[in-house]
Structures are given as structure tokens and as C-alpha cells.
Coordinates of C-alpha atoms (C1' of nucleotides) in Angstrom, one line a residue:
Chain A
M1060 CA -48.6 -16.3 -63.2
H1061 CA -47.1 -13.5 -61.4
S1062 CA -43.4 -12.5 -62.6
D1063 CA -39.9 -12.5 -61.5
D1064 CA -40.2 -9.1 -59.7
K1065 CA -37.5 -7.0 -57.7
N1066 CA -38.0 -3.4 -57.3
G1067 CA -41.6 -3.8 -58.9
I1068 CA -40.0 -4.6 -62.1
D1069 CA -40.6 -7.8 -64.0
Y1070 CA -37.3 -9.5 -65.5
S1071 CA -39.2 -12.4 -67.1
M1072 CA -36.9 -12.6 -70.4
L1073 CA -33.7 -11.9 -68.9
Q1074 CA -33.7 -13.5 -65.6
S1075 CA -32.8 -16.8 -66.5
R1076 CA -30.8 -15.8 -69.6
L1077 CA -27.0 -16.9 -68.5
G1078 CA -25.5 -14.5 -71.2
Y1079 CA -27.4 -11.3 -69.4
K1080 CA -26.4 -12.7 -66.3
L1081 CA -22.6 -13.5 -67.4
R1082 CA -22.8 -9.8 -69.0
R1083 CA -23.8 -8.3 -65.1
A1084 CA -21.4 -10.6 -63.1
Q1085 CA -18.6 -9.9 -65.4
L1086 CA -19.3 -6.0 -64.9
V1087 CA -18.9 -6.3 -61.0
Y1088 CA -15.7 -8.1 -61.5
F1089 CA -14.6 -5.4 -63.8
D1090 CA -15.2 -3.1 -60.9
V1091 CA -13.4 -5.2 -58.4
F1092 CA -10.2 -5.2 -60.4
S1093 CA -10.5 -1.4 -61.2
E1094 CA -10.5 -0.6 -57.4
A1095 CA -7.6 -3.2 -57.1
C1096 CA -5.3 -1.6 -59.6
A1097 CA -6.4 1.2 -61.8
Q1098 CA -4.7 3.5 -60.1
E1099 CA -1.6 1.9 -61.8
G1100 CA -3.3 2.4 -65.1
I1101 CA -3.8 -1.1 -65.5
T1102 CA -6.9 -2.9 -67.1
P1103 CA -8.2 -6.3 -67.6
G1104 CA -6.5 -6.7 -71.1
L1105 CA -3.3 -5.1 -70.1
F1106 CA -3.0 -7.6 -67.0
G1107 CA -3.9 -10.7 -69.1
I1108 CA -1.0 -9.5 -71.2
L1109 CA 1.5 -9.0 -68.0
A1110 CA 0.2 -12.2 -66.7
I1111 CA 0.9 -14.0 -69.8
V1112 CA 4.3 -12.5 -70.4
Y1113 CA 5.4 -13.3 -66.9
H1114 CA 5.1 -17.0 -67.0
N1115 CA 6.3 -17.2 -70.6
P1116 CA 8.9 -14.5 -71.6
G1117 CA 10.1 -14.6 -75.1
L1118 CA 6.5 -14.9 -76.7
T1119 CA 5.8 -13.3 -79.9
Q1120 CA 3.2 -10.4 -80.1
T1121 CA 0.9 -12.6 -82.3
A1122 CA 1.4 -15.7 -79.6
V1123 CA 0.4 -13.5 -76.8
S1124 CA -3.2 -12.6 -78.6
N1125 CA -3.7 -16.3 -79.6
A1126 CA -3.2 -17.0 -76.0
L1127 CA -5.9 -14.8 -74.8
D1128 CA -7.7 -14.7 -77.7
V1129 CA -7.5 -11.3 -78.9
D1130 CA -6.8 -10.0 -82.1
R1131 CA -3.2 -9.0 -82.8
S1132 CA -4.1 -5.3 -83.8
A1133 CA -5.4 -5.0 -80.6
M1134 CA -1.9 -5.8 -79.0
V1135 CA -0.1 -2.8 -80.7
A1136 CA -1.3 -0.1 -78.7
A1137 CA -1.6 -2.3 -75.8
I1138 CA 2.5 -3.3 -75.9
D1139 CA 3.5 0.3 -76.8
K1140 CA 1.5 1.7 -73.5
L1141 CA 3.4 -1.3 -71.5
E1142 CA 6.7 -0.4 -72.9
G1143 CA 5.6 3.0 -72.1
M1144 CA 5.5 2.2 -68.6
E1145 CA 8.5 0.3 -68.9
V1146 CA 7.3 -3.1 -67.8
V1147 CA 7.4 -4.7 -70.9
E1148 CA 10.1 -4.6 -73.6
R1149 CA 10.1 -5.9 -77.2
R1150 CA 13.3 -7.6 -78.2
K1151 CA 13.7 -8.5 -82.1
S1152 CA 13.8 -12.0 -83.0
K1153 CA 17.0 -13.1 -84.4
H1154 CA 14.9 -15.8 -86.1
D1155 CA 12.0 -14.3 -87.7
R1156 CA 12.9 -10.3 -88.5
R1157 CA 9.4 -9.6 -88.5
S1158 CA 8.6 -10.5 -85.0
Y1159 CA 9.8 -9.3 -81.4
A1160 CA 10.0 -11.6 -78.5
L1161 CA 8.3 -9.9 -75.3
Y1162 CA 9.8 -9.9 -72.1
L1163 CA 9.0 -8.2 -68.7
T1164 CA 11.8 -6.1 -67.4
E1165 CA 12.9 -6.4 -63.6
K1166 CA 10.3 -3.6 -62.8
G1167 CA 8.0 -5.2 -64.7
K1168 CA 7.9 -8.4 -63.0
A1169 CA 7.8 -6.8 -59.3
F1170 CA 5.2 -4.9 -60.8
T1171 CA 2.9 -7.6 -62.1
E1172 CA 3.8 -9.8 -58.9
R1173 CA 2.3 -6.8 -57.0
L1174 CA -0.7 -6.7 -59.4
D1175 CA -1.3 -10.1 -58.8
R1176 CA -1.3 -10.2 -55.1
Q1177 CA -3.5 -6.7 -55.5
V1178 CA -6.2 -8.3 -57.3
N1179 CA -6.4 -11.5 -55.3
E1180 CA -6.8 -9.6 -52.4
G1181 CA -9.7 -7.5 -53.9
E1182 CA -11.5 -10.4 -55.4
S1183 CA -11.3 -12.6 -52.3
A1184 CA -12.4 -10.1 -49.9
F1185 CA -15.1 -9.8 -52.7
D1186 CA -16.3 -13.4 -53.4
S1187 CA -15.6 -15.0 -50.1
F1188 CA -19.4 -16.2 -50.0
L1189 CA -18.1 -18.8 -52.4
S1190 CA -16.8 -22.1 -50.8
E1191 CA -13.8 -23.1 -52.2
E1192 CA -15.5 -26.2 -53.7
E1193 CA -18.4 -23.6 -55.3
R1194 CA -15.3 -21.7 -56.5
R1195 CA -13.6 -24.5 -58.4
W1196 CA -17.1 -25.7 -59.6
L1197 CA -17.5 -22.1 -61.2
L1198 CA -14.3 -21.7 -62.7
D1199 CA -14.6 -25.3 -64.4
T1200 CA -18.4 -24.6 -65.7
L1201 CA -17.2 -21.3 -67.1
D1202 CA -14.3 -23.3 -68.5
R1203 CA -16.6 -25.5 -70.0
I1204 CA -18.3 -22.8 -71.7
I1205 CA -15.4 -21.2 -73.1
Q1206 CA -14.4 -24.4 -74.7
A1207 CA -17.6 -25.4 -76.0
R1208 CA -17.4 -22.7 -78.3
K1209 CA -14.0 -23.6 -79.5
G1210 CA -15.2 -26.6 -80.8
G1211 CA -18.1 -24.6 -82.6
Chain B
M1452 CA 5.8 -28.0 -60.1
H1453 CA 4.7 -27.9 -63.7
S1454 CA 2.2 -25.1 -64.3
D1455 CA -1.1 -24.9 -66.0
D1456 CA -0.9 -25.6 -69.5
K1457 CA -2.6 -25.3 -72.7
N1458 CA -0.8 -25.0 -76.1
G1459 CA 2.2 -24.8 -74.2
I1460 CA 1.4 -21.8 -72.6
D1461 CA 1.2 -21.4 -68.8
Y1462 CA -1.8 -19.5 -67.5
S1463 CA -1.1 -19.6 -63.7
M1464 CA -2.2 -16.0 -63.1
L1465 CA -5.4 -16.3 -64.9
Q1466 CA -6.3 -20.0 -64.7
S1467 CA -8.3 -19.6 -61.4
R1468 CA -9.3 -15.8 -61.8
L1469 CA -13.2 -15.6 -61.7
G1470 CA -12.9 -12.2 -63.4
Y1471 CA -10.9 -13.2 -66.3
K1472 CA -13.1 -16.4 -66.6
L1473 CA -16.3 -14.2 -66.8
R1474 CA -15.1 -12.4 -69.2
R1475 CA -14.0 -14.9 -71.7
A1476 CA -17.5 -16.7 -71.3
Q1477 CA -19.1 -13.4 -71.5
L1478 CA -17.6 -13.1 -74.8
V1479 CA -18.6 -16.2 -75.8
Y1480 CA -22.2 -15.6 -75.1
F1481 CA -21.9 -12.4 -76.9
D1482 CA -20.9 -14.3 -79.9
V1483 CA -24.0 -16.8 -79.7
F1484 CA -26.3 -13.8 -79.1
S1485 CA -24.9 -12.0 -82.2
E1486 CA -25.5 -15.1 -84.4
A1487 CA -28.7 -15.3 -83.1
C1488 CA -29.8 -11.9 -83.6
A1489 CA -27.5 -9.4 -85.1
Q1490 CA -29.1 -9.8 -88.5
E1491 CA -31.9 -7.7 -86.8
G1492 CA -29.7 -5.1 -85.6
I1493 CA -30.1 -5.9 -82.3
T1494 CA -27.5 -6.1 -79.6
P1495 CA -27.4 -7.5 -76.3
G1496 CA -28.3 -4.0 -74.9
L1497 CA -31.0 -3.2 -77.0
F1498 CA -32.4 -6.5 -76.2
G1499 CA -32.5 -5.7 -72.7
I1500 CA -34.5 -2.8 -73.1
L1501 CA -36.8 -4.6 -75.4
A1502 CA -37.3 -7.3 -72.7
I1503 CA -38.1 -4.8 -69.7
V1504 CA -40.0 -2.5 -72.0
Y1505 CA -42.1 -5.8 -73.0
H1506 CA -43.0 -6.9 -69.3
N1507 CA -43.1 -3.5 -67.9
P1508 CA -44.9 -0.9 -70.3
G1509 CA -45.0 2.6 -69.2
L1510 CA -42.1 2.8 -67.5
T1511 CA -39.7 5.9 -68.2
Q1512 CA -36.4 6.0 -69.5
T1513 CA -34.8 6.6 -66.4
A1514 CA -36.5 3.5 -64.9
V1515 CA -35.4 1.2 -67.2
S1516 CA -31.9 2.4 -67.2
N1517 CA -32.4 1.8 -63.2
A1518 CA -33.6 -1.6 -64.1
L1519 CA -30.9 -2.6 -66.3
D1520 CA -27.9 -0.7 -64.4
V1521 CA -26.8 1.7 -67.1
D1522 CA -26.6 5.2 -67.4
R1523 CA -29.6 7.2 -68.2
S1524 CA -27.6 8.8 -71.1
A1525 CA -27.0 5.6 -72.8
M1526 CA -30.8 5.5 -73.3
V1527 CA -31.1 8.1 -75.6
A1528 CA -29.6 6.8 -78.4
A1529 CA -30.9 3.6 -77.8
I1530 CA -34.6 4.6 -77.7
D1531 CA -34.1 6.4 -80.9
K1532 CA -33.0 3.5 -82.7
L1533 CA -35.4 1.1 -81.3
E1534 CA -38.2 4.2 -82.4
G1535 CA -36.7 4.6 -85.7
M1536 CA -37.4 0.6 -86.0
E1537 CA -40.8 1.2 -85.1
V1538 CA -40.8 -1.4 -82.3
V1539 CA -40.3 1.4 -79.3
E1540 CA -43.0 4.3 -78.6
R1541 CA -42.2 7.1 -76.6
R1542 CA -45.2 8.8 -75.1
K1543 CA -45.3 11.8 -73.4
S1544 CA -46.4 11.4 -69.9
K1545 CA -49.3 13.3 -68.0
H1546 CA -48.2 13.0 -64.9
D1547 CA -44.6 14.6 -65.8
R1548 CA -43.8 16.6 -68.5
R1549 CA -40.2 16.1 -68.3
S1550 CA -40.4 12.4 -68.9
Y1551 CA -41.7 10.0 -71.3
A1552 CA -43.7 6.2 -70.9
L1553 CA -41.9 3.8 -73.0
Y1554 CA -44.3 1.2 -75.2
L1555 CA -43.9 -1.4 -77.2
T1556 CA -45.7 -1.2 -80.8
E1557 CA -47.4 -3.9 -81.8
K1558 CA -45.0 -4.8 -84.4
G1559 CA -42.3 -4.5 -81.2
K1560 CA -44.4 -7.0 -79.4
A1561 CA -44.0 -9.8 -81.8
F1562 CA -40.4 -8.7 -82.8
T1563 CA -39.4 -9.0 -79.2
E1564 CA -41.2 -12.3 -78.7
R1565 CA -39.4 -13.8 -81.9
L1566 CA -36.1 -12.5 -80.5
D1567 CA -36.4 -14.2 -77.3
R1568 CA -37.4 -17.5 -79.0
Q1569 CA -34.5 -17.3 -81.3
V1570 CA -31.8 -16.4 -78.7
N1571 CA -33.5 -19.3 -76.7
E1572 CA -32.7 -21.4 -79.3
G1573 CA -29.2 -20.2 -79.9
E1574 CA -28.2 -20.4 -76.3
S1575 CA -29.6 -23.7 -75.6
A1576 CA -28.1 -25.6 -78.9
F1577 CA -24.9 -24.1 -77.2
D1578 CA -24.9 -24.7 -73.4
S1579 CA -26.9 -28.1 -73.8
F1580 CA -24.0 -30.0 -71.7
L1581 CA -25.3 -28.0 -68.5
S1582 CA -27.9 -29.8 -66.6
E1583 CA -31.2 -28.0 -65.5
E1584 CA -29.9 -28.2 -62.0
E1585 CA -26.4 -27.0 -62.9
R1586 CA -27.8 -24.4 -64.9
R1587 CA -29.9 -23.0 -62.2
W1588 CA -27.1 -23.2 -59.8
L1589 CA -24.9 -21.2 -62.3
L1590 CA -27.5 -18.6 -62.4
D1591 CA -28.0 -18.5 -58.6
T1592 CA -24.1 -18.0 -58.0
L1593 CA -24.1 -15.1 -61.0
D1594 CA -26.9 -13.7 -59.1
R1595 CA -25.1 -13.6 -55.5
I1596 CA -21.9 -12.3 -57.1
I1597 CA -24.1 -9.5 -58.6
Q1598 CA -26.1 -8.8 -55.8
A1599 CA -23.1 -9.0 -53.3
R1600 CA -21.7 -5.7 -55.0
K1601 CA -25.1 -4.1 -54.5
G1602 CA -24.3 -3.8 -50.7
G1603 CA -20.6 -3.1 -50.9
Chain C
dG903 C1' -46.6 31.4 -53.2
dT904 C1' -41.8 31.9 -54.0
dT905 C1' -37.6 29.8 -53.8
dA906 C1' -33.7 26.1 -53.9
dG907 C1' -32.9 21.8 -54.8
dA908 C1' -33.7 17.3 -57.2
dA909 C1' -34.7 14.7 -61.3
dT910 C1' -35.7 14.0 -66.7
dG911 C1' -34.3 13.7 -71.0
dT912 C1' -30.3 15.2 -73.8
dT913 C1' -25.7 16.3 -75.6
dT914 C1' -21.1 15.9 -75.6
dA915 C1' -16.7 13.8 -74.7
dT916 C1' -13.6 10.0 -72.8
dG917 C1' -12.2 5.2 -72.6
dT918 C1' -12.0 0.4 -73.2
dG919 C1' -12.5 -3.0 -76.0
dA920 C1' -13.7 -6.3 -80.0
dT921 C1' -13.6 -6.9 -85.1
dA922 C1' -12.3 -6.3 -89.9
dA923 C1' -9.9 -4.9 -93.7
dA924 C1' -5.9 -3.5 -95.6
dC925 C1' -0.6 -2.5 -96.4
dA926 C1' 4.7 -3.4 -96.2
dA927 C1' 8.2 -6.9 -94.8
dT928 C1' 9.6 -11.0 -94.0
dT929 C1' 9.3 -15.7 -94.1
dT930 C1' 8.0 -20.3 -95.9
dA931 C1' 6.2 -23.8 -99.3
dT932 C1' 6.1 -24.9 -104.0
Chain D
dA583 C1' 12.4 -18.1 -108.2
dT584 C1' 7.6 -17.3 -107.4
dA585 C1' 3.2 -18.1 -105.0
dA586 C1' 1.2 -18.0 -100.5
dA587 C1' 1.2 -17.0 -95.9
dT588 C1' 2.6 -14.4 -91.3
dT589 C1' 4.3 -10.6 -88.8
dG590 C1' 3.5 -6.2 -86.7
dT591 C1' 1.1 -2.1 -88.0
dT592 C1' -2.8 1.5 -89.2
dT593 C1' -7.2 2.8 -89.9
dA594 C1' -12.0 2.3 -89.4
dT595 C1' -16.3 0.8 -87.0
dC596 C1' -19.0 -0.4 -83.5
dA597 C1' -21.0 -1.6 -78.5
dC598 C1' -20.8 -0.3 -74.2
dA599 C1' -19.5 2.3 -69.6
dT600 C1' -19.0 6.9 -67.6
dA601 C1' -19.1 11.6 -66.4
dA602 C1' -19.8 16.2 -66.7
dA603 C1' -22.8 19.8 -67.9
dC604 C1' -27.6 21.9 -69.6
dA605 C1' -32.6 23.3 -70.3
dT606 C1' -37.0 22.1 -68.8
dT607 C1' -39.8 20.6 -65.3
dC608 C1' -41.0 18.7 -61.0
dT609 C1' -40.7 18.3 -55.5
dA610 C1' -39.9 20.6 -50.9
dA611 C1' -38.9 24.0 -47.8
dC612 C1' -39.8 28.1 -46.1

DNA sequence: GTTAGAATGTTTATGTGATAAACAATTTAT
DNA sequence: ATAAATTGTTTATCACATAAACATTCTAAC
């Protein structure tokens, strides 16, 4: 009954745990992302916002927070920062005076496109050991995990 | 060229990004883990420590932090808490008066075994849509991602 | 052996991010 | 017109990661 060893350490309870492996793998991608664009002051969370607003201009803060499954209170500081960087702007909605419609500035569009390329390069240079088929399978499986939760 | 839609929202820049999906999937598992044992005051990070010390009694704090790839400064508060719960104990090392050897108490062993079962149940009730083969493939792939970083 | 360098546990600080409660202003439903 | 829900916001807490610095102790070089 010899155990799962690495550097002489027994990882029995963690080795086959998806939650643990997902956490470790996510940390790796966080590092890769940071190397790709930490210099720009953009974190994965901020990039998510840019990506959503880029392709869906005019959404409210709450709509973006729903799209990314984060609390809407988290949007305030994030949008404040992106507005300070002059890549996103809040425009008052005519239909609903409570809410803002979010748009990328011209600078923000170019910025987002550049970040998208940089992150793609950084990630693909790193996960090129995955075939395109494996990559798709992995993405689909992760999606199934994410969706499985929605129903519960 | 109609785009990746969900609830009428275009996820183009995120849809095929492994980092994003890993983050979301990890969040899901964090929730499942929490439901399984948040009542015991145990977080995923603390469980990792218990799992390592359970199978590798006598390791120093630094050795455990290396095993889990966290900074050793993060161990202090964690071990403090586990010691306060009377599940882990620090014993002064005879060979090195700087360091402690970590051990589970009898209570800690039973506690860890129970948590292990609870988390296994919580996770498997949730990811049962994966075949055993798919699960192994997923674990292996995540391992490859984690290991790929070590070399770079 | 003494001395210089490295390692151990520790404290303190910063930052990211998730989560939750509460509030005023506004909109929607009754 | 009144009650209920929604929007952005503030504030708080917690998990977790990272980094610098420090005293004590050990290791290596001389």
C-alpha cells in the first residue's frame, strides 16, 4: 500500500481531489495572466469586465456583474478604476435614472484588443502541450462543472 | 458571424479562455467544499494542511508549506488556528531548535478522516456526471498544467 | 573554532477577491 | 398611492497570495 509520492511526500487525500487540482491549476493561469498584463494594471477580474463591455456595450453594472457571476458591489471599485484609466465610461441611462450604461472609450477598445492578444500569446505559449481537441474537451468539461452548479 | 451567446450576452473573449474557465470551476468547487465542511471551521487551505500532516507526520511548517506551494508565513496563523482547535500540535524538534515538527492529535486524525469523507461525498454527489475515465483524464490534464509551470 | 551565510518561525503590510448586510434613490407592481 | 423590488453604493469580514524584515538557530567556509 505505498502511496502517492512526490519529493517523498504523501499526497493521498489531495492527489485525486478535483477541487485541489483546480485550485492549483487556476493559480498557474493566474501567474501566466499576470506576466502577460500585470504591467498594465489589469487583473483577471478587470479583464473579464473589459471583455464583456467590449462585446456588449451599454450594459448596466448589474448586468455585467450577473454576466460574470460576481456581486454587483464588487463592480463599484472595479469600474472606478477602469474609469480612472480612461478605458471605460459610465453614461447615465435615460430610461432608468438609477443605473449607468457602460461603454469602452476608443482608448479602451484598443487597450482591450491588445490585452486580448497578449493574454492569448502568454497562455498559448504555455499550454501548447494540449492538442486542440484536448483543449476543447477541457473547456467543455469545465463548462459542465460550472453549469452543474447552476442547477443545484 | 453571430457570437457566443448566453442570456443574450457575448462572451467571445472569455469563452475559450482556460484561465477564465478554471477560475469559474474552482469557485464552484470552493462552494461545494464549503458546504461540506464550513461548519467545522475548515477552509480548503486548512484541509490541505491536515491532509499533508495526516499522511506525513513530523514535517516542519516549512516542509508543509513547500508541499502545498504556499509561503511559509501563511502557515503561522493556519497552524495557530488548527492548534487552537486541538487537531494539530507543534512539537519542538530535537535536531533543530528553530523548527517544530507537526503532528495530528488523536482527535485531529478522526476529524481529518471525517472531513475527507464529507468532502468526498459532497464532491462526488456533484461531479457524478463525469465517468471515472473522464475524471482521471481531467486530473491528469490539470496535473500537466501545474507541472508545466514548474519547469518554466 | 570563528565567522559568514542560509534557514526557521514569525510579524507586518499590501492586494485580490468573494460575500453579505445595509442604505438612499428610483422604478415597478398592486 | 402605496408596497415591493432594483440600482449603485458603502462598509465589513474573510480567504488567500506575496513580500519584506527580524531574531534565533543551524551550516558551511576558512
